PDB file of C-alpha atoms in Angstrom:
ATOM      1  CA  LYS A 146      -3.900 -29.688  54.192  1.00 48.00           C
ATOM      2  CA  ASN A 147      -5.445 -31.666  51.664  1.00 53.00           C
ATOM      3  CA  GLN A 148      -8.715 -29.203  51.008  1.00 57.00           C
ATOM      4  CA  GLU A 149      -9.147 -27.224  47.182  1.00 61.00           C
ATOM      5  CA  LYS A 150     -11.761 -24.377  46.681  1.00 57.00           C
ATOM      6  CA  HIS A 151     -11.945 -23.747  43.296  1.00 60.00           C
ATOM      7  CA  GLY A 152     -15.986 -22.958  43.485  1.00 65.00           C
ATOM      8  CA  LYS A 153     -18.571 -22.678  45.979  1.00 74.00           C
ATOM      9  CA  ARG A 154     -18.009 -26.582  47.263  1.00 78.00           C
ATOM     10  CA  ASP A 155     -15.435 -27.589  49.546  1.00 82.00           C
ATOM     11  CA  VAL A 156     -13.406 -30.399  47.696  1.00 85.00           C
ATOM     12  CA  TRP A 157     -11.262 -32.324  49.886  1.00 82.00           C
ATOM     13  CA  ARG A 158      -8.487 -34.535  48.276  1.00 85.00           C
ATOM     14  CA  LEU A 159      -7.828 -38.169  49.951  1.00 86.00           C
ATOM     15  CA  GLU A 160      -5.113 -40.584  49.228  1.00 86.00           C
ATOM     16  CA  ILE A 161      -4.848 -44.283  50.331  1.00 85.00           C
ATOM     17  CA  ASP A 162      -1.976 -46.230  48.885  1.00 87.00           C
ATOM     18  CA  SER A 163      -1.914 -45.960  45.056  1.00 84.00           C
ATOM     19  CA  HIS A 164      -5.702 -44.630  45.206  1.00 85.00           C
ATOM     20  CA  ARG A 165      -7.021 -40.746  45.259  1.00 86.00           C
ATOM     21  CA  VAL A 166     -10.354 -39.666  45.040  1.00 87.00           C
ATOM     22  CA  HIS A 167     -11.814 -36.081  45.751  1.00 86.00           C
ATOM     23  CA  VAL A 168     -14.475 -35.836  47.849  1.00 88.00           C
ATOM     24  CA  LYS A 169     -16.701 -32.518  47.446  1.00 88.00           C
ATOM     25  CA  GLU A 170     -19.190 -31.826  50.334  1.00 88.00           C
ATOM     26  CA  PHE A 171     -22.876 -30.345  49.802  1.00 88.00           C
ATOM     27  CA  PRO A 172     -22.406 -30.876  45.141  1.00 86.00           C
ATOM     28  CA  GLU A 173     -25.014 -28.633  43.770  1.00 85.00           C
ATOM     29  CA  MET A 174     -26.320 -31.641  41.336  1.00 84.00           C
ATOM     30  CA  GLY A 175     -24.476 -34.697  42.368  1.00 81.00           C
ATOM     31  CA  GLY A 176     -26.771 -36.998  40.423  1.00 85.00           C
ATOM     32  CA  MET A 177     -25.786 -34.983  36.980  1.00 86.00           C
ATOM     33  CA  GLU A 178     -22.046 -35.453  37.603  1.00 86.00           C
ATOM     34  CA  ARG A 179     -22.939 -38.853  38.064  1.00 88.00           C
ATOM     35  CA  SER A 180     -24.671 -39.582  34.959  1.00 88.00           C
ATOM     36  CA  ILE A 181     -21.932 -37.555  32.738  1.00 87.00           C
ATOM     37  CA  SER A 182     -19.712 -40.176  34.226  1.00 87.00           C
ATOM     38  CA  LEU A 183     -21.410 -42.823  33.104  1.00 87.00           C
ATOM     39  CA  LEU A 184     -22.419 -41.726  29.827  1.00 87.00           C
ATOM     40  CA  CYS A 185     -18.422 -40.939  29.377  1.00 85.00           C
ATOM     41  CA  HIS A 186     -17.397 -44.138  30.493  1.00 84.00           C
ATOM     42  CA  LEU A 187     -20.089 -46.449  28.244  1.00 85.00           C
ATOM     43  CA  ILE A 188     -19.283 -44.685  24.928  1.00 86.00           C
ATOM     44  CA  ASN A 189     -15.914 -43.914  25.603  1.00 81.00           C
ATOM     45  CA  GLY A 190     -14.348 -45.054  28.655  1.00 78.00           C
ATOM     46  CA  GLU A 191     -12.235 -42.065  29.467  1.00 82.00           C
ATOM     47  CA  GLY A 192     -11.627 -38.423  29.943  1.00 86.00           C
ATOM     48  CA  ILE A 193     -14.122 -37.810  32.847  1.00 87.00           C
ATOM     49  CA  PRO A 194     -13.636 -39.656  36.499  1.00 86.00           C
ATOM     50  CA  HIS A 195     -15.578 -42.613  37.722  1.00 87.00           C
ATOM     51  CA  SER A 196     -18.146 -41.036  40.206  1.00 89.00           C
ATOM     52  CA  SER A 197     -20.208 -41.818  42.769  1.00 89.00           C
ATOM     53  CA  ILE A 198     -22.819 -40.110  45.371  1.00 91.00           C
ATOM     54  CA  GLY A 199     -22.696 -40.777  48.787  1.00 91.00           C
ATOM     55  CA  ARG A 200     -23.693 -39.525  52.601  1.00 89.00           C
ATOM     56  CA  LEU A 201     -21.126 -38.591  55.278  1.00 86.00           C
ATOM     57  CA  GLN A 202     -22.550 -38.992  58.711  1.00 88.00           C
ATOM     58  CA  LEU A 203     -21.146 -37.594  61.786  1.00 84.00           C
ATOM     59  CA  ASN A 204     -22.169 -38.622  65.182  1.00 83.00           C
ATOM     60  CA  GLY A 205     -21.464 -36.502  67.687  1.00 79.00           C
ATOM     61  CA  LYS A 206     -23.641 -34.343  70.338  1.00 83.00           C
ATOM     62  CA  LYS A 207     -25.954 -34.152  66.699  1.00 85.00           C
ATOM     63  CA  SER A 208     -26.200 -36.195  64.095  1.00 86.00           C
ATOM     64  CA  VAL A 209     -25.029 -34.365  60.738  1.00 88.00           C
ATOM     65  CA  VAL A 210     -25.618 -35.986  57.174  1.00 90.00           C
ATOM     66  CA  VAL A 211     -23.058 -34.542  54.699  1.00 89.00           C
ATOM     67  CA  PRO A 212     -23.919 -35.163  51.149  1.00 91.00           C
ATOM     68  CA  VAL A 213     -20.704 -36.285  49.303  1.00 91.00           C
ATOM     69  CA  ILE A 214     -20.005 -37.438  45.789  1.00 88.00           C
ATOM     70  CA  VAL A 215     -16.312 -39.445  45.387  1.00 89.00           C
ATOM     71  CA  SER A 216     -15.196 -39.058  42.015  1.00 87.00           C
ATOM     72  CA  GLN A 217     -11.493 -40.901  41.462  1.00 86.00           C
ATOM     73  CA  THR A 218      -8.488 -38.232  40.926  1.00 85.00           C
ATOM     74  CA  LYS A 219      -7.804 -38.054  37.340  1.00 87.00           C
ATOM     75  CA  GLY A 220      -4.596 -36.151  36.037  1.00 85.00           C
ATOM     76  CA  THR A 221      -1.685 -34.831  37.832  1.00 83.00           C
ATOM     77  CA  ALA A 222      -1.451 -31.023  37.242  1.00 86.00           C
ATOM     78  CA  ASP A 223      -4.873 -28.287  37.340  1.00 87.00           C
ATOM     79  CA  LEU A 224      -5.508 -27.287  33.807  1.00 92.00           C
ATOM     80  CA  HIS A 225      -5.758 -23.416  34.712  1.00 92.00           C
ATOM     81  CA  GLN A 226      -3.017 -23.155  37.072  1.00 91.00           C
ATOM     82  CA  SER A 227      -0.375 -24.591  34.252  1.00 93.00           C
ATOM     83  CA  MET A 228      -1.693 -22.420  31.471  1.00 92.00           C
ATOM     84  CA  LYS A 229      -0.601 -20.162  33.291  1.00 93.00           C
ATOM     85  CA  GLU A 230       2.875 -21.958  33.876  1.00 94.00           C
ATOM     86  CA  ASP A 231       3.653 -22.559  30.416  1.00 93.00           C
ATOM     87  CA  PRO A 232       0.692 -21.239  27.884  1.00 89.00           C
ATOM     88  CA  THR A 233       2.139 -23.194  25.190  1.00 91.00           C
ATOM     89  CA  ILE A 234       0.657 -26.640  26.719  1.00 92.00           C
ATOM     90  CA  LEU A 235      -2.525 -25.718  24.350  1.00 93.00           C
ATOM     91  CA  ASN A 236       0.023 -26.565  21.569  1.00 93.00           C
ATOM     92  CA  ASN A 237       0.551 -30.420  23.139  1.00 94.00           C
ATOM     93  CA  LEU A 238      -2.885 -31.509  23.807  1.00 95.00           C
ATOM     94  CA  ASP A 239      -3.257 -35.494  23.132  1.00 96.00           C
ATOM     95  CA  HIS A 240      -6.004 -35.354  19.969  1.00 96.00           C
ATOM     96  CA  LYS A 241      -7.963 -38.352  20.871  1.00 95.00           C
ATOM     97  CA  ARG A 242      -8.517 -37.133  24.187  1.00 95.00           C
ATOM     98  CA  TYR A 243      -9.437 -33.659  22.780  1.00 96.00           C
ATOM     99  CA  SER A 244     -11.694 -35.313  20.784  1.00 96.00           C
ATOM    100  CA  GLN A 245     -13.364 -37.339  23.018  1.00 94.00           C
ATOM    101  CA  LEU A 246     -14.686 -34.892  25.478  1.00 94.00           C
ATOM    102  CA  PHE A 247     -15.273 -32.373  22.573  1.00 94.00           C
ATOM    103  CA  LEU A 248     -17.799 -34.514  21.868  1.00 93.00           C
ATOM    104  CA  ILE A 249     -18.919 -35.461  25.132  1.00 91.00           C
ATOM    105  CA  HIS A 250     -19.398 -31.819  25.994  1.00 91.00           C
ATOM    106  CA  LEU A 251     -21.309 -31.258  23.244  1.00 90.00           C
ATOM    107  CA  LEU A 252     -23.746 -34.231  23.452  1.00 89.00           C
ATOM    108  CA  ALA A 253     -24.145 -33.398  27.429  1.00 89.00           C
ATOM    109  CA  LEU A 254     -24.577 -29.653  26.865  1.00 86.00           C
ATOM    110  CA  VAL A 255     -22.065 -28.420  29.206  1.00 86.00           C
ATOM    111  CA  GLU A 256     -21.864 -25.415  30.683  1.00 84.00           C
ATOM    112  CA  ASP A 257     -19.690 -25.129  32.829  1.00 86.00           C
ATOM    113  CA  GLY A 258     -16.538 -26.206  30.956  1.00 89.00           C
ATOM    114  CA  LYS A 259     -14.400 -23.768  32.129  1.00 90.00           C
ATOM    115  CA  PRO A 260      -9.923 -23.968  32.297  1.00 92.00           C
ATOM    116  CA  ASP A 261      -9.912 -25.405  36.372  1.00 88.00           C
ATOM    117  CA  ASN A 262     -12.630 -27.438  35.667  1.00 89.00           C
ATOM    118  CA  PHE A 263      -9.948 -30.318  33.632  1.00 92.00           C
ATOM    119  CA  THR A 264      -6.992 -31.538  34.961  1.00 91.00           C
ATOM    120  CA  ILE A 265      -3.709 -32.360  32.594  1.00 94.00           C
ATOM    121  CA  GLU A 266      -1.187 -35.140  33.082  1.00 93.00           C
ATOM    122  CA  LYS A 267       1.150 -36.119  30.268  1.00 93.00           C
ATOM    123  CA  ASN A 268       1.315 -40.088  28.253  1.00 94.00           C
ATOM    124  CA  GLU A 269       4.003 -41.658  27.261  1.00 94.00           C
ATOM    125  CA  LYS A 270       3.844 -39.191  23.700  1.00 95.00           C
ATOM    126  CA  GLY A 271       5.195 -36.074  25.248  1.00 94.00           C
ATOM    127  CA  GLU A 272       1.341 -34.875  24.772  1.00 95.00           C
ATOM    128  CA  TRP A 273      -0.917 -33.449  27.416  1.00 95.00           C
ATOM    129  CA  MET A 274      -3.674 -35.817  28.311  1.00 94.00           C
ATOM    130  CA  LEU A 275      -6.783 -33.679  29.157  1.00 95.00           C
ATOM    131  CA  PHE A 276      -9.197 -35.441  31.897  1.00 93.00           C
ATOM    132  CA  SER A 277     -12.879 -33.020  32.702  1.00 92.00           C
ATOM    133  CA  ILE A 278     -13.943 -32.391  36.070  1.00 89.00           C
ATOM    134  CA  ASP A 279     -16.424 -31.453  37.926  1.00 84.00           C
ATOM    135  CA  ASN A 280     -19.119 -32.226  35.036  1.00 83.00           C
ATOM    136  CA  ASP A 281     -22.553 -30.910  37.100  1.00 84.00           C
ATOM    137  CA  HIS A 282     -23.327 -28.505  34.955  1.00 84.00           C
ATOM    138  CA  SER A 283     -24.254 -30.261  31.752  1.00 85.00           C
ATOM    139  CA  ILE A 284     -27.549 -31.091  30.337  1.00 84.00           C
ATOM    140  CA  VAL A 285     -28.615 -27.179  30.271  1.00 84.00           C
ATOM    141  CA  PRO A 286     -30.534 -25.792  27.862  1.00 84.00           C
ATOM    142  CA  PRO A 287     -28.552 -24.605  24.656  1.00 85.00           C
ATOM    143  CA  PHE A 288     -29.800 -21.496  24.659  1.00 88.00           C
ATOM    144  CA  LEU A 289     -31.345 -19.110  26.624  1.00 89.00           C
ATOM    145  CA  LYS A 290     -33.160 -15.836  26.491  1.00 90.00           C
ATOM    146  CA  THR A 291     -32.488 -12.760  27.248  1.00 88.00           C
ATOM    147  CA  ALA A 292     -34.473 -10.277  28.323  1.00 88.00           C
ATOM    148  CA  LEU A 293     -34.350  -8.475  25.115  1.00 90.00           C
ATOM    149  CA  GLY A 294     -36.053 -11.306  23.755  1.00 89.00           C
ATOM    150  CA  LYS A 295     -32.876 -12.552  22.024  1.00 91.00           C
ATOM    151  CA  LYS A 296     -31.022 -15.542  22.698  1.00 91.00           C
ATOM    152  CA  LYS A 297     -28.344 -16.459  24.068  1.00 88.00           C
ATOM    153  CA  LEU A 298     -25.935 -19.299  24.100  1.00 86.00           C
ATOM    154  CA  ASN A 299     -25.782 -20.952  27.617  1.00 84.00           C
ATOM    155  CA  MET A 300     -23.343 -24.013  27.024  1.00 85.00           C
ATOM    156  CA  LYS A 301     -19.829 -23.325  27.502  1.00 88.00           C
ATOM    157  CA  SER A 302     -17.037 -25.315  27.111  1.00 92.00           C
ATOM    158  CA  PHE A 303     -13.573 -23.636  26.628  1.00 91.00           C
ATOM    159  CA  LEU A 304     -12.619 -26.789  24.582  1.00 93.00           C
ATOM    160  CA  PHE A 305     -15.029 -25.345  22.114  1.00 93.00           C
ATOM    161  CA  CYS A 306     -12.173 -22.185  21.614  1.00 92.00           C
ATOM    162  CA  LEU A 307      -9.260 -23.930  21.361  1.00 93.00           C
ATOM    163  CA  ASP A 308      -7.768 -24.733  17.839  1.00 92.00           C
ATOM    164  CA  GLN A 309      -8.292 -28.237  17.994  1.00 93.00           C
ATOM    165  CA  MET A 310     -11.271 -26.921  16.527  1.00 90.00           C
ATOM    166  CA  LYS A 311      -9.756 -26.782  13.186  1.00 93.00           C
ATOM    167  CA  ILE A 312      -8.780 -30.226  13.233  1.00 93.00           C
ATOM    168  CA  GLY A 313     -11.229 -33.419  12.481  1.00 93.00           C
ATOM    169  CA  VAL A 314     -11.922 -35.880  14.770  1.00 95.00           C
ATOM    170  CA  HIS A 315      -9.784 -37.963  15.855  1.00 96.00           C
ATOM    171  CA  PRO A 316     -10.582 -41.282  13.642  1.00 96.00           C
ATOM    172  CA  ASP A 317     -10.325 -43.636  16.680  1.00 95.00           C
ATOM    173  CA  VAL A 318     -12.746 -41.545  17.958  1.00 94.00           C
ATOM    174  CA  ILE A 319     -15.065 -41.734  15.208  1.00 94.00           C
ATOM    175  CA  GLU A 320     -14.785 -44.819  14.685  1.00 93.00           C
ATOM    176  CA  GLU A 321     -16.115 -45.576  19.064  1.00 91.00           C
ATOM    177  CA  TYR A 322     -18.955 -43.853  18.377  1.00 91.00           C
ATOM    178  CA  LEU A 323     -19.970 -45.771  15.285  1.00 91.00           C
ATOM    179  CA  ALA A 324     -19.243 -48.828  16.851  1.00 89.00           C
ATOM    180  CA  LEU A 325     -22.081 -47.595  19.661  1.00 87.00           C
ATOM    181  CA  ASN A 326     -25.286 -50.030  20.339  1.00 82.00           C
ATOM    182  CA  ILE A 327     -27.629 -47.646  20.495  1.00 76.00           C
ATOM    183  CA  GLU A 328     -30.233 -50.565  21.253  1.00 75.00           C
TER     184      GLU A 328
END
C-alpha cells in the first residue's frame, strides 16, 4: 500500500522506474507549497522538493475532480521516525543543508516545521541531508495576539531548536545569498 498518513490529508507515493513522487489529495494551500518550492529553487536549488499543482478528474457514474499537489520525493527516511530509532542523527547533519533550510524557514515564516515534515538521506560524507516537505503553512504572520492581548510567536520550525543554531551559517550559503540578483 502506497498511502501515507501523517497529517490531515491523504498522500500517495508513486514510483515509475527511478522517478518518485508524492501526490497529496485536497491540499490545504497547494499554491503556497508551490511558491515556497519556487522560492527555494531560486535561492539555492536544494532542500525543498519541486512541486506542481494539478487536478485528477475521475470519470464514472459521477465525474469527480480532485485537486492535488505533486511533489518530487526527496530523502530516504522520515526524520521523525528516524530520530525515534536513533536520536544521534541530529548530531551529524550536513551543515550547508541545515543553513539553507534554516534561512528558507526564516524567510518563508514557516508555521508547520515539525520533524515529520522533514525527510533525510545520507550524503557521500556520511552526513544526514535534510529535506523540508509539506511547506504549505508558510508566510504566516510571525506573531499572533492571545486572548489576553499578548504577542505569541506563530512561526514554528524545529530547525530553530537544534544545536546547529549555535554555529554560524555555512560560508557557501552566505555566498549563495550574496550572489542573488534581486532586481
